[in-house]
Amino acid sequence: MAGDILKVKELVEGYLGRGNDPKDILDNGLIAGMDIIGGRFKRNEVFIPEVMIAAKAMHSGLDLVKPHLAESGVKPFGKIVVGTVKGDLHDIGKNIVSMMFRGAGFDVVDCGIDVPSGKFIDLVKQENADILAMSSLLTTSMPFMGEVINLLTKENLIDSVRVMVGGAPVTKEFAQNIGAHGYAEDASSAVDRARELLRISAKR
Ligand code: B12
């Protein structure tokens, strides 16, 4: 939570060395800390830099735990394809959302910015994604979110993937109108919504 990368590494190495369960280190150490930061961010008690620093520290621990998780057969909670829609180059919010998803234990495939609608569909198929999360910061790029949902419907994929949308100009009403399954106004609510959509409790 303090963003101390070296301390996180030292602690995680220590716990792993003493034979602690890697899932316990992940759930009750790394993710638990990130959840607290997420709550503070939501209440405006900390801001983007603190979240990014905390996420960086969390990743330094995650990198050490990951190989052990794979060995013990622990699977990520779900796969999320994330991207900023066509015509839109804004990625600060999307990157924060991606970081929070990763911090919460999801497997994230970030397909970047200015993503053509068809590419989202290809990636959802290719990655067998549980959630597609699209970001838009421009009123002119928002309609592409609807276009992607129409394409998913056409390809009969709309029932097998949950679609989440967000970004400053996006509203709950807009999300409902285009047929998205979820909307969140910030990165930490995005994690709550993703968990709801996949019915994973925050405590697990
Ligand atoms: C930084 C910025 C830029 C940077 C982007 C750098 C980058 N790498 O992202 C640059 C300079 C490149 C840029 C360019 C442009 N920009 Co600009 N930009 C901004 C600015 C100042 C901040 C956006 C930002 O990063 N906010 C901080 C992040 C953390 O917030 P956020 O993105 O909203 O994300 C949070 C939530 O929305 C949510 N969220 C975000 N995505 C998702 C996704 C999901 C699934 C979920 C659940 C939640 C979620 O969680 C995030 C974290 O809490 C805004 C103004 C503003 N105050 O919003 C204008 C703004 C978005 N830009 C604007 C414009 C017009 C442009 C340009 C057209 C300017 C120009 N004439 O060239 C170009 C367009 C380029 C393009 N094709 O995209 C307008 C858009 C107006 C409109 N009606 O559409 C704005 C609102 C400024 C303004 N008031 O006019 N911009």
PDB file of C-alpha atoms and ligand atoms in Angstrom:
ATOM      1  CA  MET A   1       0.000   0.000   0.000  1.00  0.00           C
ATOM      2  CA  ALA A   2       2.990   2.306   0.566  1.00  0.00           C
ATOM      3  CA  GLY A   3       4.333   1.393  -2.877  1.00  0.00           C
ATOM      4  CA  ASP A   4       7.541  -0.077  -1.476  1.00  0.00           C
ATOM      5  CA  ILE A   5       8.697  -2.428  -4.268  1.00  0.00           C
ATOM      6  CA  LEU A   6      11.770  -3.736  -2.421  1.00  0.00           C
ATOM      7  CA  LYS A   7       9.807  -4.439   0.752  1.00  0.00           C
ATOM      8  CA  VAL A   8       7.115  -6.319  -1.204  1.00  0.00           C
ATOM      9  CA  LYS A   9       9.778  -8.443  -2.924  1.00  0.00           C
ATOM     10  CA  GLU A  10      11.513  -9.145   0.387  1.00  0.00           C
ATOM     11  CA  LEU A  11       8.246 -10.102   2.110  1.00  0.00           C
ATOM     12  CA  VAL A  12       7.015 -12.309  -0.737  1.00  0.00           C
ATOM     13  CA  GLU A  13      10.380 -14.064  -1.064  1.00  0.00           C
ATOM     14  CA  GLY A  14      10.373 -14.617   2.690  1.00  0.00           C
ATOM     15  CA  TYR A  15       6.873 -16.115   2.720  1.00  0.00           C
ATOM     16  CA  LEU A  16       7.609 -18.311  -0.296  1.00  0.00           C
ATOM     17  CA  GLY A  17      10.892 -19.429   1.279  1.00  0.00           C
ATOM     18  CA  ARG A  18       9.063 -20.435   4.459  1.00  0.00           C
ATOM     19  CA  GLY A  19       6.676 -22.539   2.391  1.00  0.00           C
ATOM     20  CA  ASN A  20       3.568 -20.344   2.700  1.00  0.00           C
ATOM     21  CA  ASP A  21       0.725 -21.096   0.288  1.00  0.00           C
ATOM     22  CA  PRO A  22       1.216 -18.853  -2.804  1.00  0.00           C
ATOM     23  CA  LYS A  23      -2.561 -18.394  -3.075  1.00  0.00           C
ATOM     24  CA  ASP A  24      -2.628 -17.154   0.510  1.00  0.00           C
ATOM     25  CA  ILE A  25       0.169 -14.666  -0.272  1.00  0.00           C
ATOM     26  CA  LEU A  26      -1.794 -13.498  -3.321  1.00  0.00           C
ATOM     27  CA  ASP A  27      -5.258 -13.288  -1.725  1.00  0.00           C
ATOM     28  CA  ASN A  28      -4.419 -12.094   1.768  1.00  0.00           C
ATOM     29  CA  GLY A  29      -1.326 -10.050   0.959  1.00  0.00           C
ATOM     30  CA  LEU A  30      -1.123  -8.649  -2.556  1.00  0.00           C
ATOM     31  CA  ILE A  31      -4.786  -8.492  -3.593  1.00  0.00           C
ATOM     32  CA  ALA A  32      -5.942  -7.496  -0.107  1.00  0.00           C
ATOM     33  CA  GLY A  33      -3.554  -4.519  -0.163  1.00  0.00           C
ATOM     34  CA  MET A  34      -4.667  -3.484  -3.644  1.00  0.00           C
ATOM     35  CA  ASP A  35      -8.323  -3.748  -2.563  1.00  0.00           C
ATOM     36  CA  ILE A  36      -7.642  -1.276   0.257  1.00  0.00           C
ATOM     37  CA  ILE A  37      -5.950   1.121  -2.191  1.00  0.00           C
ATOM     38  CA  GLY A  38      -8.966   0.708  -4.503  1.00  0.00           C
ATOM     39  CA  GLY A  39     -11.307   1.698  -1.675  1.00  0.00           C
ATOM     40  CA  ARG A  40      -9.212   4.751  -0.816  1.00  0.00           C
ATOM     41  CA  PHE A  41      -9.148   5.773  -4.494  1.00  0.00           C
ATOM     42  CA  LYS A  42     -12.941   5.497  -4.636  1.00  0.00           C
ATOM     43  CA  ARG A  43     -13.271   7.743  -1.553  1.00  0.00           C
ATOM     44  CA  ASN A  44     -10.800  10.275  -3.033  1.00  0.00           C
ATOM     45  CA  GLU A  45      -8.387   9.629  -0.184  1.00  0.00           C
ATOM     46  CA  VAL A  46      -5.588   8.725  -2.628  1.00  0.00           C
ATOM     47  CA  PHE A  47      -5.136   9.633  -6.292  1.00  0.00           C
ATOM     48  CA  ILE A  48      -3.863   8.144  -9.556  1.00  0.00           C
ATOM     49  CA  PRO A  49      -0.110   8.346  -8.709  1.00  0.00           C
ATOM     50  CA  GLU A  50      -0.597   6.424  -5.436  1.00  0.00           C
ATOM     51  CA  VAL A  51      -2.678   3.788  -7.222  1.00  0.00           C
ATOM     52  CA  MET A  52      -0.022   3.384  -9.929  1.00  0.00           C
ATOM     53  CA  ILE A  53       2.813   3.143  -7.408  1.00  0.00           C
ATOM     54  CA  ALA A  54       0.880   0.604  -5.323  1.00  0.00           C
ATOM     55  CA  ALA A  55       0.100  -1.415  -8.467  1.00  0.00           C
ATOM     56  CA  LYS A  56       3.769  -1.434  -9.427  1.00  0.00           C
ATOM     57  CA  ALA A  57       4.717  -2.726  -5.987  1.00  0.00           C
ATOM     58  CA  MET A  58       1.978  -5.331  -6.218  1.00  0.00           C
ATOM     59  CA  HIS A  59       3.252  -6.507  -9.590  1.00  0.00           C
ATOM     60  CA  SER A  60       6.750  -6.978  -8.191  1.00  0.00           C
ATOM     61  CA  GLY A  61       5.248  -9.455  -5.719  1.00  0.00           C
ATOM     62  CA  LEU A  62       2.932 -10.994  -8.292  1.00  0.00           C
ATOM     63  CA  ASP A  63       5.888 -11.777 -10.584  1.00  0.00           C
ATOM     64  CA  LEU A  64       7.451 -13.840  -7.790  1.00  0.00           C
ATOM     65  CA  VAL A  65       4.233 -15.632  -6.865  1.00  0.00           C
ATOM     66  CA  LYS A  66       3.042 -16.383 -10.422  1.00  0.00           C
ATOM     67  CA  PRO A  67       5.302 -19.387 -11.197  1.00  0.00           C
ATOM     68  CA  HIS A  68       4.304 -20.997  -7.878  1.00  0.00           C
ATOM     69  CA  LEU A  69       0.613 -20.396  -8.600  1.00  0.00           C
ATOM     70  CA  ALA A  70       0.944 -22.098 -11.968  1.00  0.00           C
ATOM     71  CA  GLU A  71       2.703 -25.067 -10.288  1.00  0.00           C
ATOM     72  CA  SER A  72      -0.037 -25.431  -7.700  1.00  0.00           C
ATOM     73  CA  GLY A  73      -2.711 -25.274 -10.424  1.00  0.00           C
ATOM     74  CA  VAL A  74      -4.317 -22.008  -9.254  1.00  0.00           C
ATOM     75  CA  LYS A  75      -6.192 -20.443 -12.132  1.00  0.00           C
ATOM     76  CA  PRO A  76      -6.823 -16.713 -12.642  1.00  0.00           C
ATOM     77  CA  PHE A  77     -10.378 -15.638 -11.782  1.00  0.00           C
ATOM     78  CA  GLY A  78     -11.211 -14.958 -15.406  1.00  0.00           C
ATOM     79  CA  LYS A  79      -9.797 -13.485 -18.572  1.00  0.00           C
ATOM     80  CA  ILE A  80     -10.515  -9.860 -19.464  1.00  0.00           C
ATOM     81  CA  VAL A  81      -9.788  -8.320 -22.855  1.00  0.00           C
ATOM     82  CA  VAL A  82      -9.314  -4.554 -22.381  1.00  0.00           C
ATOM     83  CA  GLY A  83      -8.923  -1.790 -24.958  1.00  0.00           C
ATOM     84  CA  THR A  84      -9.739   1.760 -26.018  1.00  0.00           C
ATOM     85  CA  VAL A  85     -12.170   1.874 -28.942  1.00  0.00           C
ATOM     86  CA  LYS A  86     -11.555   2.966 -32.529  1.00  0.00           C
ATOM     87  CA  GLY A  87     -10.564   6.588 -33.112  1.00  0.00           C
ATOM     88  CA  ASP A  88      -9.570   7.092 -29.485  1.00  0.00           C
ATOM     89  CA  LEU A  89      -5.976   7.413 -28.267  1.00  0.00           C
ATOM     90  CA  HIS A  90      -6.683   8.029 -24.561  1.00  0.00           C
ATOM     91  CA  ASP A  91      -5.240   5.261 -22.426  1.00  0.00           C
ATOM     92  CA  ILE A  92      -4.499   6.574 -18.947  1.00  0.00           C
ATOM     93  CA  GLY A  93      -7.860   5.429 -17.515  1.00  0.00           C
ATOM     94  CA  LYS A  94      -7.760   2.143 -19.426  1.00  0.00           C
ATOM     95  CA  ASN A  95      -4.283   1.400 -18.063  1.00  0.00           C
ATOM     96  CA  ILE A  96      -5.414   2.045 -14.502  1.00  0.00           C
ATOM     97  CA  VAL A  97      -8.435  -0.195 -14.995  1.00  0.00           C
ATOM     98  CA  SER A  98      -6.146  -2.918 -16.430  1.00  0.00           C
ATOM     99  CA  MET A  99      -3.805  -2.611 -13.462  1.00  0.00           C
ATOM    100  CA  MET A 100      -6.650  -2.911 -10.993  1.00  0.00           C
ATOM    101  CA  PHE A 101      -8.033  -5.955 -12.822  1.00  0.00           C
ATOM    102  CA  ARG A 102      -4.588  -7.578 -12.694  1.00  0.00           C
ATOM    103  CA  GLY A 103      -4.257  -6.613  -9.047  1.00  0.00           C
ATOM    104  CA  ALA A 104      -7.566  -8.326  -8.340  1.00  0.00           C
ATOM    105  CA  GLY A 105      -6.276 -11.590  -9.837  1.00  0.00           C
ATOM    106  CA  PHE A 106      -7.757 -11.444 -13.329  1.00  0.00           C
ATOM    107  CA  ASP A 107      -5.794 -12.437 -16.408  1.00  0.00           C
ATOM    108  CA  VAL A 108      -5.736  -9.282 -18.585  1.00  0.00           C
ATOM    109  CA  VAL A 109      -5.118  -9.022 -22.316  1.00  0.00           C
ATOM    110  CA  ASP A 110      -4.636  -5.331 -23.068  1.00  0.00           C
ATOM    111  CA  CYS A 111      -5.105  -4.668 -26.779  1.00  0.00           C
ATOM    112  CA  GLY A 112      -4.140  -1.005 -26.577  1.00  0.00           C
ATOM    113  CA  ILE A 113      -5.722   2.085 -28.115  1.00  0.00           C
ATOM    114  CA  ASP A 114      -7.609   2.869 -31.332  1.00  0.00           C
ATOM    115  CA  VAL A 115      -8.777  -0.741 -31.515  1.00  0.00           C
ATOM    116  CA  PRO A 116     -10.914  -1.525 -34.601  1.00  0.00           C
ATOM    117  CA  SER A 117     -14.256  -3.105 -33.635  1.00  0.00           C
ATOM    118  CA  GLY A 118     -13.466  -6.326 -35.495  1.00  0.00           C
ATOM    119  CA  LYS A 119     -10.225  -6.765 -33.558  1.00  0.00           C
ATOM    120  CA  PHE A 120     -12.161  -6.849 -30.272  1.00  0.00           C
ATOM    121  CA  ILE A 121     -14.292  -9.660 -31.672  1.00  0.00           C
ATOM    122  CA  ASP A 122     -11.221 -11.601 -32.883  1.00  0.00           C
ATOM    123  CA  LEU A 123      -9.547 -11.262 -29.487  1.00  0.00           C
ATOM    124  CA  VAL A 124     -12.648 -12.281 -27.543  1.00  0.00           C
ATOM    125  CA  LYS A 125     -12.751 -15.469 -29.630  1.00  0.00           C
ATOM    126  CA  GLN A 126      -9.016 -16.100 -29.652  1.00  0.00           C
ATOM    127  CA  GLU A 127      -8.579 -15.549 -25.917  1.00  0.00           C
ATOM    128  CA  ASN A 128     -11.886 -17.136 -24.954  1.00  0.00           C
ATOM    129  CA  ALA A 129     -12.450 -14.020 -22.836  1.00  0.00           C
ATOM    130  CA  ASP A 130     -14.896 -13.952 -19.930  1.00  0.00           C
ATOM    131  CA  ILE A 131     -15.168 -10.157 -20.039  1.00  0.00           C
ATOM    132  CA  LEU A 132     -14.594  -7.525 -22.704  1.00  0.00           C
ATOM    133  CA  ALA A 133     -13.869  -4.106 -21.151  1.00  0.00           C
ATOM    134  CA  MET A 134     -13.914  -1.109 -23.492  1.00  0.00           C
ATOM    135  CA  SER A 135     -12.830   2.440 -22.729  1.00  0.00           C
ATOM    136  CA  SER A 136     -13.786   5.661 -24.517  1.00  0.00           C
ATOM    137  CA  LEU A 137     -12.912   9.254 -23.678  1.00  0.00           C
ATOM    138  CA  LEU A 138     -14.365  10.939 -26.737  1.00  0.00           C
ATOM    139  CA  THR A 139     -18.046  11.446 -27.496  1.00  0.00           C
ATOM    140  CA  THR A 140     -17.107  10.700 -31.116  1.00  0.00           C
ATOM    141  CA  SER A 141     -15.643   7.283 -30.246  1.00  0.00           C
ATOM    142  CA  MET A 142     -18.411   6.162 -27.864  1.00  0.00           C
ATOM    143  CA  PRO A 143     -20.645   4.793 -30.685  1.00  0.00           C
ATOM    144  CA  PHE A 144     -17.962   2.192 -31.506  1.00  0.00           C
ATOM    145  CA  MET A 145     -18.787   0.500 -28.186  1.00  0.00           C
ATOM    146  CA  GLY A 146     -22.293  -0.084 -29.529  1.00  0.00           C
ATOM    147  CA  GLU A 147     -20.838  -1.275 -32.829  1.00  0.00           C
ATOM    148  CA  VAL A 148     -18.731  -3.906 -31.016  1.00  0.00           C
ATOM    149  CA  ILE A 149     -21.791  -5.114 -29.063  1.00  0.00           C
ATOM    150  CA  ASN A 150     -23.766  -5.401 -32.329  1.00  0.00           C
ATOM    151  CA  LEU A 151     -20.950  -7.442 -33.860  1.00  0.00           C
ATOM    152  CA  LEU A 152     -20.824  -9.715 -30.799  1.00  0.00           C
ATOM    153  CA  THR A 153     -24.589 -10.221 -31.110  1.00  0.00           C
ATOM    154  CA  LYS A 154     -24.269 -10.998 -34.823  1.00  0.00           C
ATOM    155  CA  GLU A 155     -21.576 -13.573 -34.093  1.00  0.00           C
ATOM    156  CA  ASN A 156     -23.693 -15.145 -31.296  1.00  0.00           C
ATOM    157  CA  LEU A 157     -21.009 -14.275 -28.753  1.00  0.00           C
ATOM    158  CA  ILE A 158     -23.009 -11.841 -26.642  1.00  0.00           C
ATOM    159  CA  ASP A 159     -24.159 -14.548 -24.202  1.00  0.00           C
ATOM    160  CA  SER A 160     -20.716 -16.036 -23.708  1.00  0.00           C
ATOM    161  CA  VAL A 161     -18.824 -12.833 -22.872  1.00  0.00           C
ATOM    162  CA  ARG A 162     -19.801 -10.062 -20.437  1.00  0.00           C
ATOM    163  CA  VAL A 163     -19.253  -6.568 -21.839  1.00  0.00           C
ATOM    164  CA  MET A 164     -18.175  -3.698 -19.584  1.00  0.00           C
ATOM    165  CA  VAL A 165     -17.798  -0.094 -20.703  1.00  0.00           C
ATOM    166  CA  GLY A 166     -16.316   3.015 -19.111  1.00  0.00           C
ATOM    167  CA  GLY A 167     -14.468   6.283 -19.600  1.00  0.00           C
ATOM    168  CA  ALA A 168     -15.279   9.848 -18.561  1.00  0.00           C
ATOM    169  CA  PRO A 169     -18.172  10.555 -20.998  1.00  0.00           C
ATOM    170  CA  VAL A 170     -19.745   7.088 -20.609  1.00  0.00           C
ATOM    171  CA  THR A 171     -22.782   6.830 -18.322  1.00  0.00           C
ATOM    172  CA  LYS A 172     -24.804   3.977 -16.872  1.00  0.00           C
ATOM    173  CA  GLU A 173     -27.700   4.985 -19.127  1.00  0.00           C
ATOM    174  CA  PHE A 174     -25.487   4.922 -22.214  1.00  0.00           C
ATOM    175  CA  ALA A 175     -24.179   1.498 -21.206  1.00  0.00           C
ATOM    176  CA  GLN A 176     -27.726   0.185 -20.814  1.00  0.00           C
ATOM    177  CA  ASN A 177     -28.843   1.696 -24.115  1.00  0.00           C
ATOM    178  CA  ILE A 178     -26.117  -0.040 -26.098  1.00  0.00           C
ATOM    179  CA  GLY A 179     -26.740  -3.355 -24.323  1.00  0.00           C
ATOM    180  CA  ALA A 180     -23.543  -3.529 -22.235  1.00  0.00           C
ATOM    181  CA  HIS A 181     -23.722  -5.828 -19.197  1.00  0.00           C
ATOM    182  CA  GLY A 182     -21.737  -3.555 -16.912  1.00  0.00           C
ATOM    183  CA  TYR A 183     -20.558   0.012 -16.367  1.00  0.00           C
ATOM    184  CA  ALA A 184     -18.276   1.507 -13.734  1.00  0.00           C
ATOM    185  CA  GLU A 185     -17.207   5.065 -13.173  1.00  0.00           C
ATOM    186  CA  ASP A 186     -13.752   4.291 -11.815  1.00  0.00           C
ATOM    187  CA  ALA A 187     -11.145   1.553 -11.766  1.00  0.00           C
ATOM    188  CA  SER A 188     -11.932   0.173  -8.372  1.00  0.00           C
ATOM    189  CA  SER A 189     -15.680  -0.031  -9.091  1.00  0.00           C
ATOM    190  CA  ALA A 190     -14.674  -1.728 -12.350  1.00  0.00           C
ATOM    191  CA  VAL A 191     -13.157  -4.551 -10.280  1.00  0.00           C
ATOM    192  CA  ASP A 192     -16.346  -4.825  -8.180  1.00  0.00           C
ATOM    193  CA  ARG A 193     -18.446  -4.939 -11.348  1.00  0.00           C
ATOM    194  CA  ALA A 194     -16.208  -7.575 -12.977  1.00  0.00           C
ATOM    195  CA  ARG A 195     -16.463  -9.717  -9.860  1.00  0.00           C
ATOM    196  CA  GLU A 196     -20.255  -9.299  -9.877  1.00  0.00           C
ATOM    197  CA  LEU A 197     -20.450 -10.196 -13.545  1.00  0.00           C
ATOM    198  CA  LEU A 198     -18.476 -13.393 -12.931  1.00  0.00           C
ATOM    199  CA  ARG A 199     -20.079 -13.852  -9.493  1.00  0.00           C
ATOM    200  CA  ILE A 200     -16.786 -13.879  -7.601  1.00  0.00           C
ATOM    201  CA  SER A 201     -17.067 -12.573  -4.068  1.00  0.00           C
ATOM    202  CA  ALA A 202     -14.465 -10.005  -2.982  1.00  0.00           C
ATOM    203  CA  LYS A 203     -13.533 -12.312  -0.089  1.00  0.00           C
ATOM    204  CA  ARG A 204     -13.572 -15.497  -2.145  1.00  0.00           C
TER     205      ARG A 204
HETATM  206  C1  B12 B   1      -4.929  13.353 -21.134  1.00  0.00           C
HETATM  207  C2  B12 B   1      -5.870  13.753 -22.215  1.00  0.00           C
HETATM  208  C3  B12 B   1      -5.425  13.634 -23.530  1.00  0.00           C
HETATM  209  C4  B12 B   1      -4.075  13.042 -23.926  1.00  0.00           C
HETATM  210  C5  B12 B   1      -4.208  11.501 -23.843  1.00  0.00           C
HETATM  211  C6  B12 B   1      -2.928  10.841 -23.365  1.00  0.00           C
HETATM  212  C7  B12 B   1      -3.158   9.403 -23.075  1.00  0.00           C
HETATM  213  N1  B12 B   1      -2.119   8.648 -23.242  1.00  0.00           N
HETATM  214  O1  B12 B   1      -4.235   8.941 -22.679  1.00  0.00           O
HETATM  215  C8  B12 B   1      -3.899  13.565 -25.364  1.00  0.00           C
HETATM  216  C9  B12 B   1      -3.133  14.861 -25.301  1.00  0.00           C
HETATM  217  C10 B12 B   1      -3.211  12.624 -26.345  1.00  0.00           C
HETATM  218  C11 B12 B   1      -5.330  13.875 -25.753  1.00  0.00           C
HETATM  219  C12 B12 B   1      -5.737  14.029 -27.076  1.00  0.00           C
HETATM  220  C13 B12 B   1      -7.006  14.435 -27.432  1.00  0.00           C
HETATM  221  N2  B12 B   1      -7.995  14.802 -26.631  1.00  0.00           N
HETATM  222 CO1  B12 B   1      -7.950  14.506 -24.726  1.00  0.00          CO
HETATM  223  N3  B12 B   1      -7.977  14.620 -22.896  1.00  0.00           N
HETATM  224  C14 B12 B   1      -7.164  14.261 -21.907  1.00  0.00           C
HETATM  225  C15 B12 B   1      -7.743  14.645 -20.527  1.00  0.00           C
HETATM  226  C16 B12 B   1      -7.078  15.948 -20.108  1.00  0.00           C
HETATM  227  C17 B12 B   1      -7.564  13.635 -19.412  1.00  0.00           C
HETATM  228  C18 B12 B   1      -8.063  12.226 -19.712  1.00  0.00           C
HETATM  229  C19 B12 B   1      -7.530  11.301 -18.643  1.00  0.00           C
HETATM  230  O2  B12 B   1      -6.551  10.606 -18.863  1.00  0.00           O
HETATM  231  N4  B12 B   1      -8.152  11.321 -17.448  1.00  0.00           N
HETATM  232  C20 B12 B   1      -7.682  10.560 -16.286  1.00  0.00           C
HETATM  233  C21 B12 B   1      -8.213   9.131 -16.322  1.00  0.00           C
HETATM  234  C22 B12 B   1      -7.715   8.357 -15.114  1.00  0.00           C
HETATM  235  O3  B12 B   1      -9.612   9.192 -16.257  1.00  0.00           O
HETATM  236  P1  B12 B   1     -10.543   8.381 -17.244  1.00  0.00           P
HETATM  237  O4  B12 B   1      -9.868   8.160 -18.515  1.00  0.00           O
HETATM  238  O5  B12 B   1     -11.876   8.980 -17.209  1.00  0.00           O
HETATM  239  O6  B12 B   1     -10.611   6.905 -16.578  1.00  0.00           O
HETATM  240  C23 B12 B   1     -11.272   6.617 -15.363  1.00  0.00           C
HETATM  241  C24 B12 B   1     -12.749   6.278 -15.531  1.00  0.00           C
HETATM  242  O7  B12 B   1     -13.371   6.937 -16.602  1.00  0.00           O
HETATM  243  C25 B12 B   1     -12.795   4.784 -15.621  1.00  0.00           C
HETATM  244  N5  B12 B   1     -12.612   4.124 -16.910  1.00  0.00           N
HETATM  245  C26 B12 B   1     -11.877   4.470 -17.983  1.00  0.00           C
HETATM  246  N6  B12 B   1     -11.932   3.523 -18.927  1.00  0.00           N
HETATM  247  C27 B12 B   1     -12.722   2.552 -18.466  1.00  0.00           C
HETATM  248  C28 B12 B   1     -13.121   1.340 -19.048  1.00  0.00           C
HETATM  249  C29 B12 B   1     -13.966   0.500 -18.349  1.00  0.00           C
HETATM  250  C30 B12 B   1     -14.388  -0.786 -18.965  1.00  0.00           C
HETATM  251  C31 B12 B   1     -14.435   0.867 -17.059  1.00  0.00           C
HETATM  252  C32 B12 B   1     -15.376   0.005 -16.367  1.00  0.00           C
HETATM  253  C33 B12 B   1     -14.058   2.081 -16.492  1.00  0.00           C
HETATM  254  C34 B12 B   1     -13.178   2.910 -17.178  1.00  0.00           C
HETATM  255  O8  B12 B   1     -11.744   4.390 -14.760  1.00  0.00           O
HETATM  256  C35 B12 B   1     -10.643   5.305 -14.889  1.00  0.00           C
HETATM  257  C36 B12 B   1      -9.904   5.363 -13.594  1.00  0.00           C
HETATM  258  O9  B12 B   1     -10.710   5.729 -12.530  1.00  0.00           O
HETATM  259  C37 B12 B   1      -9.271  14.825 -20.867  1.00  0.00           C
HETATM  260  C38 B12 B   1     -10.032  15.798 -19.969  1.00  0.00           C
HETATM  261  C39 B12 B   1     -10.669  15.115 -18.799  1.00  0.00           C
HETATM  262  N7  B12 B   1     -10.686  15.810 -17.723  1.00  0.00           N
HETATM  263  O10 B12 B   1     -11.159  13.992 -18.878  1.00  0.00           O
HETATM  264  C40 B12 B   1      -9.204  15.274 -22.322  1.00  0.00           C
HETATM  265  C41 B12 B   1     -10.384  15.001 -23.283  1.00  0.00           C
HETATM  266  C42 B12 B   1     -10.914  13.583 -23.056  1.00  0.00           C
HETATM  267  N8  B12 B   1      -9.759  15.084 -24.598  1.00  0.00           N
HETATM  268  C43 B12 B   1     -10.533  15.681 -25.440  1.00  0.00           C
HETATM  269  C44 B12 B   1     -10.174  15.920 -26.797  1.00  0.00           C
HETATM  270  C45 B12 B   1     -11.182  16.710 -27.622  1.00  0.00           C
HETATM  271  C46 B12 B   1      -8.975  15.457 -27.338  1.00  0.00           C
HETATM  272  C47 B12 B   1      -8.480  15.653 -28.753  1.00  0.00           C
HETATM  273  C48 B12 B   1      -9.518  15.532 -29.863  1.00  0.00           C
HETATM  274  C49 B12 B   1      -7.799  17.013 -28.766  1.00  0.00           C
HETATM  275  C50 B12 B   1      -7.316  17.514 -30.116  1.00  0.00           C
HETATM  276  N9  B12 B   1      -8.015  18.480 -30.596  1.00  0.00           N
HETATM  277  O11 B12 B   1      -6.360  16.960 -30.649  1.00  0.00           O
HETATM  278  C51 B12 B   1      -7.383  14.590 -28.877  1.00  0.00           C
HETATM  279  C52 B12 B   1      -7.980  13.261 -29.409  1.00  0.00           C
HETATM  280  C53 B12 B   1      -6.978  12.238 -29.705  1.00  0.00           C
HETATM  281  C54 B12 B   1      -7.670  10.938 -29.971  1.00  0.00           C
HETATM  282  N10 B12 B   1      -7.940  10.616 -31.221  1.00  0.00           N
HETATM  283  O12 B12 B   1      -7.985  10.240 -29.031  1.00  0.00           O
HETATM  284  C55 B12 B   1     -11.879  16.070 -24.842  1.00  0.00           C
HETATM  285  C56 B12 B   1     -13.032  15.170 -25.280  1.00  0.00           C
HETATM  286  C57 B12 B   1     -14.287  15.965 -25.531  1.00  0.00           C
HETATM  287  C58 B12 B   1     -15.387  15.138 -26.082  1.00  0.00           C
HETATM  288  N11 B12 B   1     -16.564  15.681 -25.969  1.00  0.00           N
HETATM  289  O13 B12 B   1     -15.256  14.083 -26.589  1.00  0.00           O
HETATM  290  C59 B12 B   1     -11.555  16.082 -23.342  1.00  0.00           C
HETATM  291  C60 B12 B   1     -12.755  15.766 -22.387  1.00  0.00           C
HETATM  292  C61 B12 B   1     -10.981  17.503 -22.980  1.00  0.00           C
HETATM  293  C62 B12 B   1     -12.025  18.615 -23.149  1.00  0.00           C
HETATM  294  N12 B12 B   1     -12.624  19.040 -22.074  1.00  0.00           N
HETATM  295  O14 B12 B   1     -12.265  19.056 -24.230  1.00  0.00           O
HETATM  296  N13 B12 B   1      -6.105  14.013 -24.683  1.00  0.00           N
END
